[in-house]
PDB file of C-alpha atoms in Angstrom:
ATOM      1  CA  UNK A1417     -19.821   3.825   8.267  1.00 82.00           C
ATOM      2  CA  UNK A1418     -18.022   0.305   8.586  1.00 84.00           C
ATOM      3  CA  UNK A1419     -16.546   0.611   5.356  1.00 86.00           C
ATOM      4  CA  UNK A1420     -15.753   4.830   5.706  1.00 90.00           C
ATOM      5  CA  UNK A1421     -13.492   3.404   8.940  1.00 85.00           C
ATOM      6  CA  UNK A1422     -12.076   0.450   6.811  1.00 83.00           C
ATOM      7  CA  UNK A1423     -10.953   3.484   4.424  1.00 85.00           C
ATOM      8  CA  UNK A1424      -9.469   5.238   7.026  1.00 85.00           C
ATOM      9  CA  UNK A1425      -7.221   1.958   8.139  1.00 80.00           C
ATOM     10  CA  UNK A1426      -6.523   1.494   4.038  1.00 82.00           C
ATOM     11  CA  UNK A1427      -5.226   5.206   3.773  1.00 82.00           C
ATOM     12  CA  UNK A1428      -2.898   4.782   6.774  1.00 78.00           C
ATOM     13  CA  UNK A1429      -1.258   1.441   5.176  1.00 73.00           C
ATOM     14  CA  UNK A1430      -1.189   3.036   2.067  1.00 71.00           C
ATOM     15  CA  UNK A1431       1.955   5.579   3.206  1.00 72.00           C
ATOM     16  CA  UNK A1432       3.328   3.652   5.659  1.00 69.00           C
ATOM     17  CA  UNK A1433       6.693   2.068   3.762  1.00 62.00           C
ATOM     18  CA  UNK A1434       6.768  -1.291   2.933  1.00 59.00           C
ATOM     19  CA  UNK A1435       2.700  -1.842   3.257  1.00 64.00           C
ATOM     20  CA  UNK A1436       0.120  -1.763   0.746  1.00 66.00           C
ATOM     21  CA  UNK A1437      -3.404  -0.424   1.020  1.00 72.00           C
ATOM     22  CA  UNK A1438      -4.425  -3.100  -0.965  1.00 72.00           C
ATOM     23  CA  UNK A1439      -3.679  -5.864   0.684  1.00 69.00           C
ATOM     24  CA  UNK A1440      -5.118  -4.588   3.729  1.00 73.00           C
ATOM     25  CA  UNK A1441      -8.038  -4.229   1.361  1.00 78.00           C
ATOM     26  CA  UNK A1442      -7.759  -8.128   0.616  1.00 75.00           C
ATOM     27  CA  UNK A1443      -7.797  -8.617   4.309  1.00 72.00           C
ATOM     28  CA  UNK A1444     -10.700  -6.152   4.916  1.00 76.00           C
ATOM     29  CA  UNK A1445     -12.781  -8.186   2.166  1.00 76.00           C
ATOM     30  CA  UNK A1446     -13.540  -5.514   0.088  1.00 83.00           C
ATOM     31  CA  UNK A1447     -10.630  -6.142  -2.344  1.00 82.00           C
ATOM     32  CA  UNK A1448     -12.904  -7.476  -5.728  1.00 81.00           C
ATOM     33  CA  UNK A1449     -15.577  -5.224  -4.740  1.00 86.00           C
ATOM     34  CA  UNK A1450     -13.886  -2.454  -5.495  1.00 87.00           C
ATOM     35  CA  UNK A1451     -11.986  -3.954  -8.187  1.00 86.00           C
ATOM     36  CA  UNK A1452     -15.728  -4.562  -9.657  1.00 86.00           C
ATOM     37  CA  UNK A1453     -17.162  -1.434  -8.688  1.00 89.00           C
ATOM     38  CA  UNK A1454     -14.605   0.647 -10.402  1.00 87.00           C
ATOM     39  CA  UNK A1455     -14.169  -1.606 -13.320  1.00 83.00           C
ATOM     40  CA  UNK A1456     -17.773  -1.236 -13.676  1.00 84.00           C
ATOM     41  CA  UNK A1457     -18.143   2.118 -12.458  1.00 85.00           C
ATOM     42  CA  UNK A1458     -20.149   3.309 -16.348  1.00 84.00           C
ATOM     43  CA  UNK A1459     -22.522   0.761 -15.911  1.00 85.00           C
ATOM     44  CA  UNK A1460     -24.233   1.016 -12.619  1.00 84.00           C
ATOM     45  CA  UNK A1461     -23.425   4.245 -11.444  1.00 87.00           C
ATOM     46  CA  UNK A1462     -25.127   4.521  -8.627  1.00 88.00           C
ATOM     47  CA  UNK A1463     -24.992   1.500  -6.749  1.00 89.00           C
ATOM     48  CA  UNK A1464     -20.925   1.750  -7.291  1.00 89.00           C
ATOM     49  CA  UNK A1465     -20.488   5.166  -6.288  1.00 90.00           C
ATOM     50  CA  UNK A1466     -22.645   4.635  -3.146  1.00 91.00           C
ATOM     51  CA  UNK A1467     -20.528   1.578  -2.028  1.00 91.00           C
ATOM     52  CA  UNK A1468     -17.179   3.261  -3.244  1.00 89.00           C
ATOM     53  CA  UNK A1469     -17.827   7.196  -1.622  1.00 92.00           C
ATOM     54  CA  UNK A1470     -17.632   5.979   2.170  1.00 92.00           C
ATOM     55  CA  UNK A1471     -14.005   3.449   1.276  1.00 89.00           C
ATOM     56  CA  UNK A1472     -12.335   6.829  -0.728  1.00 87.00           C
ATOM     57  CA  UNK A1473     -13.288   9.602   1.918  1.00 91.00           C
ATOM     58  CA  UNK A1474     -12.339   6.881   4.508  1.00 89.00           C
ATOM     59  CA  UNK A1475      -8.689   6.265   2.370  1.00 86.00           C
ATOM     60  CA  UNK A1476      -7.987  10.174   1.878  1.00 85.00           C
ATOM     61  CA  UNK A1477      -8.657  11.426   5.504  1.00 88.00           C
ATOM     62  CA  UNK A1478      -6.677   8.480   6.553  1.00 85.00           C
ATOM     63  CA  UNK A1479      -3.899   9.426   4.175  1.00 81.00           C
ATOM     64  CA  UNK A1480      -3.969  13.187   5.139  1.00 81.00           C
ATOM     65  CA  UNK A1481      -4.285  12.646   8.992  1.00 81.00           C
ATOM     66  CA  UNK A1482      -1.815  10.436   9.344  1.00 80.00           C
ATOM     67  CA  UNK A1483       0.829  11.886   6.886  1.00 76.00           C
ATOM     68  CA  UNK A1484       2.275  13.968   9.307  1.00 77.00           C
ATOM     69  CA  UNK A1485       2.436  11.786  12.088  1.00 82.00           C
ATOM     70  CA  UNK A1486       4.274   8.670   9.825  1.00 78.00           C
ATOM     71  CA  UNK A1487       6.642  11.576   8.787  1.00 75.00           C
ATOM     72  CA  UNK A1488       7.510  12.412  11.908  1.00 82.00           C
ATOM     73  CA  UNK A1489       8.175   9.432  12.731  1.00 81.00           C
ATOM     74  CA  UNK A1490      10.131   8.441   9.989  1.00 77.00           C
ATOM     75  CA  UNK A1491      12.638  11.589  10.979  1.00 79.00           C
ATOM     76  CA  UNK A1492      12.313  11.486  14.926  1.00 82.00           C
ATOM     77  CA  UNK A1493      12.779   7.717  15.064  1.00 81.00           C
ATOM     78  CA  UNK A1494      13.613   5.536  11.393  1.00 78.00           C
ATOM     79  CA  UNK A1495      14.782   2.664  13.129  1.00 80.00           C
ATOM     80  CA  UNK A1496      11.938   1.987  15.870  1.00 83.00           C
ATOM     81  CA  UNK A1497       9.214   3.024  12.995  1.00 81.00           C
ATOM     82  CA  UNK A1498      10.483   0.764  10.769  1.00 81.00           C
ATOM     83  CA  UNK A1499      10.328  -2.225  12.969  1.00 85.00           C
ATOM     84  CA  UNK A1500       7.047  -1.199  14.094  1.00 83.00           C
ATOM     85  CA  UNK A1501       6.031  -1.299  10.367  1.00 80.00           C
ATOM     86  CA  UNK A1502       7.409  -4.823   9.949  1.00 81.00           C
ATOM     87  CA  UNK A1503       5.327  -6.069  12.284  1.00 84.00           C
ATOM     88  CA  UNK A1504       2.261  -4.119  10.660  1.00 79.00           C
ATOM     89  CA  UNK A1505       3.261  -6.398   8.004  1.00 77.00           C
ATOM     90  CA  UNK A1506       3.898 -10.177   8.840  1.00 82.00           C
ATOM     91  CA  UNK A1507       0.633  -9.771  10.569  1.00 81.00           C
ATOM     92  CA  UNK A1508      -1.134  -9.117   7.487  1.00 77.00           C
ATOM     93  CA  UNK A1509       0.543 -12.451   5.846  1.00 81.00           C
ATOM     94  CA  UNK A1510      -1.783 -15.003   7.335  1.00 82.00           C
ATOM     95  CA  UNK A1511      -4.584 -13.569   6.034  1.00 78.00           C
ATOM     96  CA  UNK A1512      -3.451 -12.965   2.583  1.00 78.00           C
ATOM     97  CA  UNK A1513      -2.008 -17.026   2.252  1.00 85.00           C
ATOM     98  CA  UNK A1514      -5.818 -17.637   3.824  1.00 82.00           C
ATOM     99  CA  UNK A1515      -7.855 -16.061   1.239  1.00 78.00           C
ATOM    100  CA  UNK A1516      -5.098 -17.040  -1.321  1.00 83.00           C
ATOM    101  CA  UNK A1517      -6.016 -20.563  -0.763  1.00 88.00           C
ATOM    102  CA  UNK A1518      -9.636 -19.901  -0.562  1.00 82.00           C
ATOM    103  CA  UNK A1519     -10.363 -22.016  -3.537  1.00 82.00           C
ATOM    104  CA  UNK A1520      -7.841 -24.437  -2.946  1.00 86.00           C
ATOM    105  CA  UNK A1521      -4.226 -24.848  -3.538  1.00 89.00           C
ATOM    106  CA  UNK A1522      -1.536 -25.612  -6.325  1.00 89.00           C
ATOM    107  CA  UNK A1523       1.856 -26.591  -6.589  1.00 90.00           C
ATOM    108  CA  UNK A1524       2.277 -23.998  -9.725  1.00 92.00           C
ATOM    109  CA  UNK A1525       0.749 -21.522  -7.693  1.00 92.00           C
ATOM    110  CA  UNK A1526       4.718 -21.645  -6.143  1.00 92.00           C
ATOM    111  CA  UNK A1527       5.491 -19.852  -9.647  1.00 94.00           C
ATOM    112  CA  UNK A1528       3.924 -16.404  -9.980  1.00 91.00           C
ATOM    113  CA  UNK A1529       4.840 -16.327  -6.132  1.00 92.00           C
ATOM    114  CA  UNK A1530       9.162 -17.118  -6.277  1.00 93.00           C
ATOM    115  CA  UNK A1531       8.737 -14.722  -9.785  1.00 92.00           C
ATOM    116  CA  UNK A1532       6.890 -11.955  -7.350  1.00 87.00           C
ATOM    117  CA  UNK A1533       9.084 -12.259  -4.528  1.00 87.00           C
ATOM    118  CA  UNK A1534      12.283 -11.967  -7.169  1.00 88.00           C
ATOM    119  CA  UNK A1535      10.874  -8.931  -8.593  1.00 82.00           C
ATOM    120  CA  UNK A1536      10.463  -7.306  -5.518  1.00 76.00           C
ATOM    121  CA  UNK A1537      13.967  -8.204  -3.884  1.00 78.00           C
ATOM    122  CA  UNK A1538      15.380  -6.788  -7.227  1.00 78.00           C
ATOM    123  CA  UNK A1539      13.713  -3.487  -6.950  1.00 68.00           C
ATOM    124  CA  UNK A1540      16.143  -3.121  -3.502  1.00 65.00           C
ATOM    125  CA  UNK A1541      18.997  -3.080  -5.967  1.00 68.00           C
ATOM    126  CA  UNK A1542      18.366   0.615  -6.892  1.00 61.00           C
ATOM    127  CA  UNK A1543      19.599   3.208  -3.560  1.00 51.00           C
ATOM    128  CA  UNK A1544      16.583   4.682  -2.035  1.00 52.00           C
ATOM    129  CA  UNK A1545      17.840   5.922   0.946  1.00 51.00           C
ATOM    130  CA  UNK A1546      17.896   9.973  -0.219  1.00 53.00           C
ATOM    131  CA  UNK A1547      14.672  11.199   1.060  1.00 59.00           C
ATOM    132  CA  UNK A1548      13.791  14.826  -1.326  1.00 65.00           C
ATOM    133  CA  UNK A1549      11.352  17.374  -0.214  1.00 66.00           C
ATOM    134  CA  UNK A1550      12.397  19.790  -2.781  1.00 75.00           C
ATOM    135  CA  UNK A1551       9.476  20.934  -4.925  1.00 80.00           C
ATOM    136  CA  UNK A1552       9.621  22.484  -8.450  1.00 77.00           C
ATOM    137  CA  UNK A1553       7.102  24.831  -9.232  1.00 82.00           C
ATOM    138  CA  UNK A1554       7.313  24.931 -13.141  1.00 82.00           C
ATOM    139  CA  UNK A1555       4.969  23.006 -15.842  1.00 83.00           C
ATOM    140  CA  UNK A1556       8.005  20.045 -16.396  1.00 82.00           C
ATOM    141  CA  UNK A1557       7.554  18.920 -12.544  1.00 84.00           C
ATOM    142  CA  UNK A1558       4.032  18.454 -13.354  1.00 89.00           C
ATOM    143  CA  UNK A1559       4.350  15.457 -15.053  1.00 89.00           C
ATOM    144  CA  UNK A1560       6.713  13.964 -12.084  1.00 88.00           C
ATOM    145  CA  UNK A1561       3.593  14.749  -9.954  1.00 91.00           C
ATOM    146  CA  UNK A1562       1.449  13.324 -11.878  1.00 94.00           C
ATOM    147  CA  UNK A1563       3.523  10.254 -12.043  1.00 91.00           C
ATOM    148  CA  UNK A1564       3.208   9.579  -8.080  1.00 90.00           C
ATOM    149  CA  UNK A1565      -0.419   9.179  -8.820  1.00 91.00           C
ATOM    150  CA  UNK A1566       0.237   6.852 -11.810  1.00 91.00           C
ATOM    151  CA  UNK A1567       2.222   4.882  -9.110  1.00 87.00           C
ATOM    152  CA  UNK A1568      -0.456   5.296  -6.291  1.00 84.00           C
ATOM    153  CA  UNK A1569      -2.870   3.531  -8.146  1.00 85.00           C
ATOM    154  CA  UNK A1570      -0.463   0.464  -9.305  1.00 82.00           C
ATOM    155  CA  UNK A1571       0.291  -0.021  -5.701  1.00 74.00           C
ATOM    156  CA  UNK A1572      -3.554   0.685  -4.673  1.00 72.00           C
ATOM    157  CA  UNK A1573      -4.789  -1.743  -7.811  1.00 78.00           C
ATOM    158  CA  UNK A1574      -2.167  -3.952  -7.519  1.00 75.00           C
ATOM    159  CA  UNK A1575      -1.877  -5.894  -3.461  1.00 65.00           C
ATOM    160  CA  UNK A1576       1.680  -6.235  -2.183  1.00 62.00           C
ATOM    161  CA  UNK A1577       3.298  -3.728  -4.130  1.00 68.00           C
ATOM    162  CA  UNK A1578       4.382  -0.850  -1.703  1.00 66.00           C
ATOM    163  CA  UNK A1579       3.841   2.869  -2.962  1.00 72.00           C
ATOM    164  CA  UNK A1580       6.423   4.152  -0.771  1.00 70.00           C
ATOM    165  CA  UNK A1581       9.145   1.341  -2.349  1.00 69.00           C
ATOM    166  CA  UNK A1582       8.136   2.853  -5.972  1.00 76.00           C
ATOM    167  CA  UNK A1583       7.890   6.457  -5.142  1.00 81.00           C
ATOM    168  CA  UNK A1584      11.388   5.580  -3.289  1.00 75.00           C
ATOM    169  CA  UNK A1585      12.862   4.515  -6.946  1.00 73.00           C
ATOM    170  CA  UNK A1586      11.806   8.010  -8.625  1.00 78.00           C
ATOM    171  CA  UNK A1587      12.761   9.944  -5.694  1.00 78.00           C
ATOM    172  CA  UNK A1588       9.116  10.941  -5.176  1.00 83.00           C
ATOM    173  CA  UNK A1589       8.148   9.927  -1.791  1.00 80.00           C
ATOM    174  CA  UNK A1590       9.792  13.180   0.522  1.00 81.00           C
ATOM    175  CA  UNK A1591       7.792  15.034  -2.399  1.00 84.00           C
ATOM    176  CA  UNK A1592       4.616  13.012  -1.542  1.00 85.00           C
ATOM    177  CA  UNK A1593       4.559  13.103   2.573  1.00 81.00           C
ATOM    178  CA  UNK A1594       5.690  16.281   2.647  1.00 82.00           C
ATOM    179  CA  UNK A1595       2.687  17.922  -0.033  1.00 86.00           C
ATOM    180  CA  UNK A1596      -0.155  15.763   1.830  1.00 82.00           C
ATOM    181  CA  UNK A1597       1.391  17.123   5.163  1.00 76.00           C
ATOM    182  CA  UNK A1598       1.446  20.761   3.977  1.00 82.00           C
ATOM    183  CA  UNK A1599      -1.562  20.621   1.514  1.00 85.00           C
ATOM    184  CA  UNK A1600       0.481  21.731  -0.992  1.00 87.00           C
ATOM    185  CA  UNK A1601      -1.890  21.470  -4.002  1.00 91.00           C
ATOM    186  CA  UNK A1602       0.574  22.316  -6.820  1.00 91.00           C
ATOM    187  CA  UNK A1603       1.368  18.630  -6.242  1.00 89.00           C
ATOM    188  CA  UNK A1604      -1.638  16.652  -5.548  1.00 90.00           C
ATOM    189  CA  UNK A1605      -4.082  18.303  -7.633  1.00 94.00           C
ATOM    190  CA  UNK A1606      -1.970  16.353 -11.099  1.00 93.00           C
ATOM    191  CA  UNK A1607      -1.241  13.168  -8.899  1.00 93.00           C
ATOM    192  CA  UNK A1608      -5.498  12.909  -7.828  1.00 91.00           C
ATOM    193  CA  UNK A1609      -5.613  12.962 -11.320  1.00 94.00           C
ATOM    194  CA  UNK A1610      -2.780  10.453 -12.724  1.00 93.00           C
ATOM    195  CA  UNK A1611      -4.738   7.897  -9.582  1.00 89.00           C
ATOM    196  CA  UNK A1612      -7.903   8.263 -11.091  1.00 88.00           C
ATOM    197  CA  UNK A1613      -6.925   8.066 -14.704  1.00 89.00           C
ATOM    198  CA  UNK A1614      -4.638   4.691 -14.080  1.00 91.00           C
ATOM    199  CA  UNK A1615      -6.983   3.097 -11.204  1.00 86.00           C
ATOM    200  CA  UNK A1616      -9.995   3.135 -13.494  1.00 85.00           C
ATOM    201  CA  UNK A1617      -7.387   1.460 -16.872  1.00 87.00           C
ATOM    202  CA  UNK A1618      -5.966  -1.086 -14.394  1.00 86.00           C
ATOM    203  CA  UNK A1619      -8.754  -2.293 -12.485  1.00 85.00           C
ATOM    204  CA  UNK A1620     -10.346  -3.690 -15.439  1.00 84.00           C
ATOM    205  CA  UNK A1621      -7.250  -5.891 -15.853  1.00 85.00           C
ATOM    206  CA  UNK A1622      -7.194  -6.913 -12.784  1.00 82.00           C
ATOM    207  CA  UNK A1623     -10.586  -7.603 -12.080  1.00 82.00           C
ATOM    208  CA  UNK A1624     -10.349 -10.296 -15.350  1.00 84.00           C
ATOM    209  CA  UNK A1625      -7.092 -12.035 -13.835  1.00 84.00           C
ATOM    210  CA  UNK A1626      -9.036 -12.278 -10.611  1.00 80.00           C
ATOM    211  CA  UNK A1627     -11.636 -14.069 -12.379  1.00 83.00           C
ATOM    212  CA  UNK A1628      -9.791 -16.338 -14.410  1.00 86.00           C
ATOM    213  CA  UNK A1629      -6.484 -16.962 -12.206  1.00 87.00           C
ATOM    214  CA  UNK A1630      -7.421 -16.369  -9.027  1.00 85.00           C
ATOM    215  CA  UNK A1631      -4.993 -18.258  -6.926  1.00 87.00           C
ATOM    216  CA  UNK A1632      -2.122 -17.334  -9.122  1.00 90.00           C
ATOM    217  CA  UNK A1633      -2.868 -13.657  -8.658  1.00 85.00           C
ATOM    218  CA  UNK A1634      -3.037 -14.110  -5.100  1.00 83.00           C
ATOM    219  CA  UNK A1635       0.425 -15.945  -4.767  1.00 90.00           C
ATOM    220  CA  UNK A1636       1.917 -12.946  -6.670  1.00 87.00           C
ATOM    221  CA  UNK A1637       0.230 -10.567  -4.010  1.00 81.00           C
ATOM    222  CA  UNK A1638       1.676 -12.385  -1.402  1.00 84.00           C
ATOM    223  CA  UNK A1639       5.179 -12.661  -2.879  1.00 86.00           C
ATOM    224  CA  UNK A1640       5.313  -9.030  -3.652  1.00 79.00           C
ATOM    225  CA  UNK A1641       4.264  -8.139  -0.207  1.00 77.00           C
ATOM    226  CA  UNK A1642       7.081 -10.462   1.345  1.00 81.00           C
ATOM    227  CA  UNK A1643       9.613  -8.977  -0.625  1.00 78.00           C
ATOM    228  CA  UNK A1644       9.009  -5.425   0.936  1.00 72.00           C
ATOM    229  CA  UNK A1645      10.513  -7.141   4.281  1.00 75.00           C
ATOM    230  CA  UNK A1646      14.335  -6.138   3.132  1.00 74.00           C
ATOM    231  CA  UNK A1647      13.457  -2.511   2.509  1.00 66.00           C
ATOM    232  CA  UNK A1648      11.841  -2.331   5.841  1.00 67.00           C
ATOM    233  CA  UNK A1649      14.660  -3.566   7.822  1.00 70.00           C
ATOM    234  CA  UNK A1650      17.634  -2.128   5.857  1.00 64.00           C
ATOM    235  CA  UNK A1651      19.446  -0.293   8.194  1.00 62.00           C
ATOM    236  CA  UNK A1652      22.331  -0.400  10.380  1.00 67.00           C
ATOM    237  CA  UNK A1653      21.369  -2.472  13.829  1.00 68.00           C
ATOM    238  CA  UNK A1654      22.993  -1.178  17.294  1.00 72.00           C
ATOM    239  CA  UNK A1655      22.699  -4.025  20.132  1.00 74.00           C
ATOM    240  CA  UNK A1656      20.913  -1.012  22.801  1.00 77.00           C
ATOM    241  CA  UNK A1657      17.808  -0.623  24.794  1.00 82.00           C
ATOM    242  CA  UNK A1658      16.010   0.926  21.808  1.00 80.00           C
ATOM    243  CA  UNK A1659      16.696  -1.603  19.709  1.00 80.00           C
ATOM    244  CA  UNK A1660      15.155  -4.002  22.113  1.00 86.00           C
ATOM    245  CA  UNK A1661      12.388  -1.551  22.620  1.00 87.00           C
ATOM    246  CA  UNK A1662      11.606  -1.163  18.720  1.00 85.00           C
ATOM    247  CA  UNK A1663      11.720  -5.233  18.757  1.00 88.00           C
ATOM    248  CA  UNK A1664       9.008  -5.543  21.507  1.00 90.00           C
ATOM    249  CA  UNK A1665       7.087  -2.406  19.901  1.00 87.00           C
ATOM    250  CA  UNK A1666       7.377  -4.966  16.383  1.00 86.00           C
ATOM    251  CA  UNK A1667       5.690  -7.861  18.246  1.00 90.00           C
ATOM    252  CA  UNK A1668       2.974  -5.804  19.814  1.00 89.00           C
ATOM    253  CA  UNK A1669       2.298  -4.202  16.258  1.00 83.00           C
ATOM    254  CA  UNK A1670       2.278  -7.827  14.849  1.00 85.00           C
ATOM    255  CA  UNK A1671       0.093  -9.236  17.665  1.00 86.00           C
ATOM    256  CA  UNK A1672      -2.642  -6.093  16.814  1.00 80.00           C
ATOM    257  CA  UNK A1673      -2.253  -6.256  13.129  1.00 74.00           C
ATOM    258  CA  UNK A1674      -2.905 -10.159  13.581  1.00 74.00           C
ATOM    259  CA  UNK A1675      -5.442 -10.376  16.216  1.00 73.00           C
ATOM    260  CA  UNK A1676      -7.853  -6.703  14.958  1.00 68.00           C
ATOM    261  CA  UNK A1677      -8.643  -7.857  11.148  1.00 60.00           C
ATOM    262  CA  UNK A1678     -10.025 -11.191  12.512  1.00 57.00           C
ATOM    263  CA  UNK A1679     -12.620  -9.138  14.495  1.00 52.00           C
ATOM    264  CA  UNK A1680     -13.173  -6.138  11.680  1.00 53.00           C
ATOM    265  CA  UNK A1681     -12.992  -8.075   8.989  1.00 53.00           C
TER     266      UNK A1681
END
């Protein structure tokens, strides 16, 4: 039940722009679990399936509950939501640079991190401010569908990478909110199958670099997840009550974020 309600909290990062479900993962400390579960999934069946089941239902019914609410949002109020979401974020960071350190520190740790944190700034570069919630209903636009799965799983697999930044670059994420809001299964049907196809392939890879470069790994989580703070806050600022509103709304949602994964974790 613990880790059915840690889903539920994963699912809700997981389309929320600018967070990852993964590194809430990290922070829930069920991260290389599940990176060993699934990478192992063939050779002890059971015992991974059990531990996985509760975490996935948890993640979709989080996902699907909350789709319609974050898109509402996202419409009624972009400018409010998104600071609210930034402080989702930078509460996550401390825990990420704790368990990044867990086994100690390097100076070339600084490496993979600048490299992350450059990769993600540069991903800004490309306009992802046209939201479409146009669906094609014709064999072609099945293989775009199945391509937000593709890029569910890279941002599920792989911590600090936002979904929402990378569905943003193919035009993909209207298409996503809006099918989990409406059920549309046209869509999600190809894209449960691209996230299952690519989750298993790349959690094997990542479960090795976890083993052998731990704390680089870690630093490039983190500096991914830092460079989603740009995308978050790109938009035009107006000096008003609401503004001041969203800011305090930013601090609570920091303050929460910061204060709730020491206790659940």
């Amino acid at each position: 039940m613990i880790n059915f309600i840690k889903g539920i909290f994963v699912g809700i990062f997981n389309i929320i722009p600018g967070l990852s479900g993964s590194a809430l993962l990290i922070i829930l400390n069920l991260y290389e679990k599940c990176i060993e579960a699934i990478s192992n999934i063939f050779k002890k069946p059971k015992e991974n399936l059990l531990f996985l089941i509760p975490i996935g239902l948890g993640i979709i019914i989080g996902t699907f509950i909350f789709s319609k609410i974050i898109l509402f949002l996202i419409n009624k109020y972009p400018t409010s939501t998104f600071i609210v979401f930034t402080g989702f974020l930078i509460g996550t960071l401390p825990h990420l640079f704790k368990e990044a350190t867990k086994q100690g520190f390097k100076d070339s740790y600084l490496i993979p991190f600048i490299i992350a944190i450059s990769l993600g700034i540069a991903l800004l570069l490309f306009d992802t401010k046209d939201i479409t919630y146009q669906i094609d209903y014709n064999l072609i636009s099945l293989s775009k569908y199945f391509l937000i799965g593709v890029i569910l799983s890279i941002s599920t697999i792989i911590p600090g990478i936002s979904s929402t930044i990378l569905l943003s670059l193919f035009n993909l994420y209207g298409i996503y909110i809006y099918s989990l809001s409406s059920l549309n299964m046209f869509v999600l049907i190809p894209t449960a199958i691209g996230l299952i196809l690519t989750t298993f392939l790349i959690s094997k890879i990542i479960n090795k670099l976890l083993k052998k470069y731990y704390g680089y790994t870690y630093f490039a989580i983190i500096g991914f997840t830092i460079s989603t703070i740009p995308s978050l806050l790109n938009f035009q600022i107006n000096l008003n009550m609401n503004f001041v509103i969203s800011i305090i709304l930013g601090i609570i949602a920091f303050i929460i974020t910061n204060k709730t994964f020491k206790v659940i974790k």
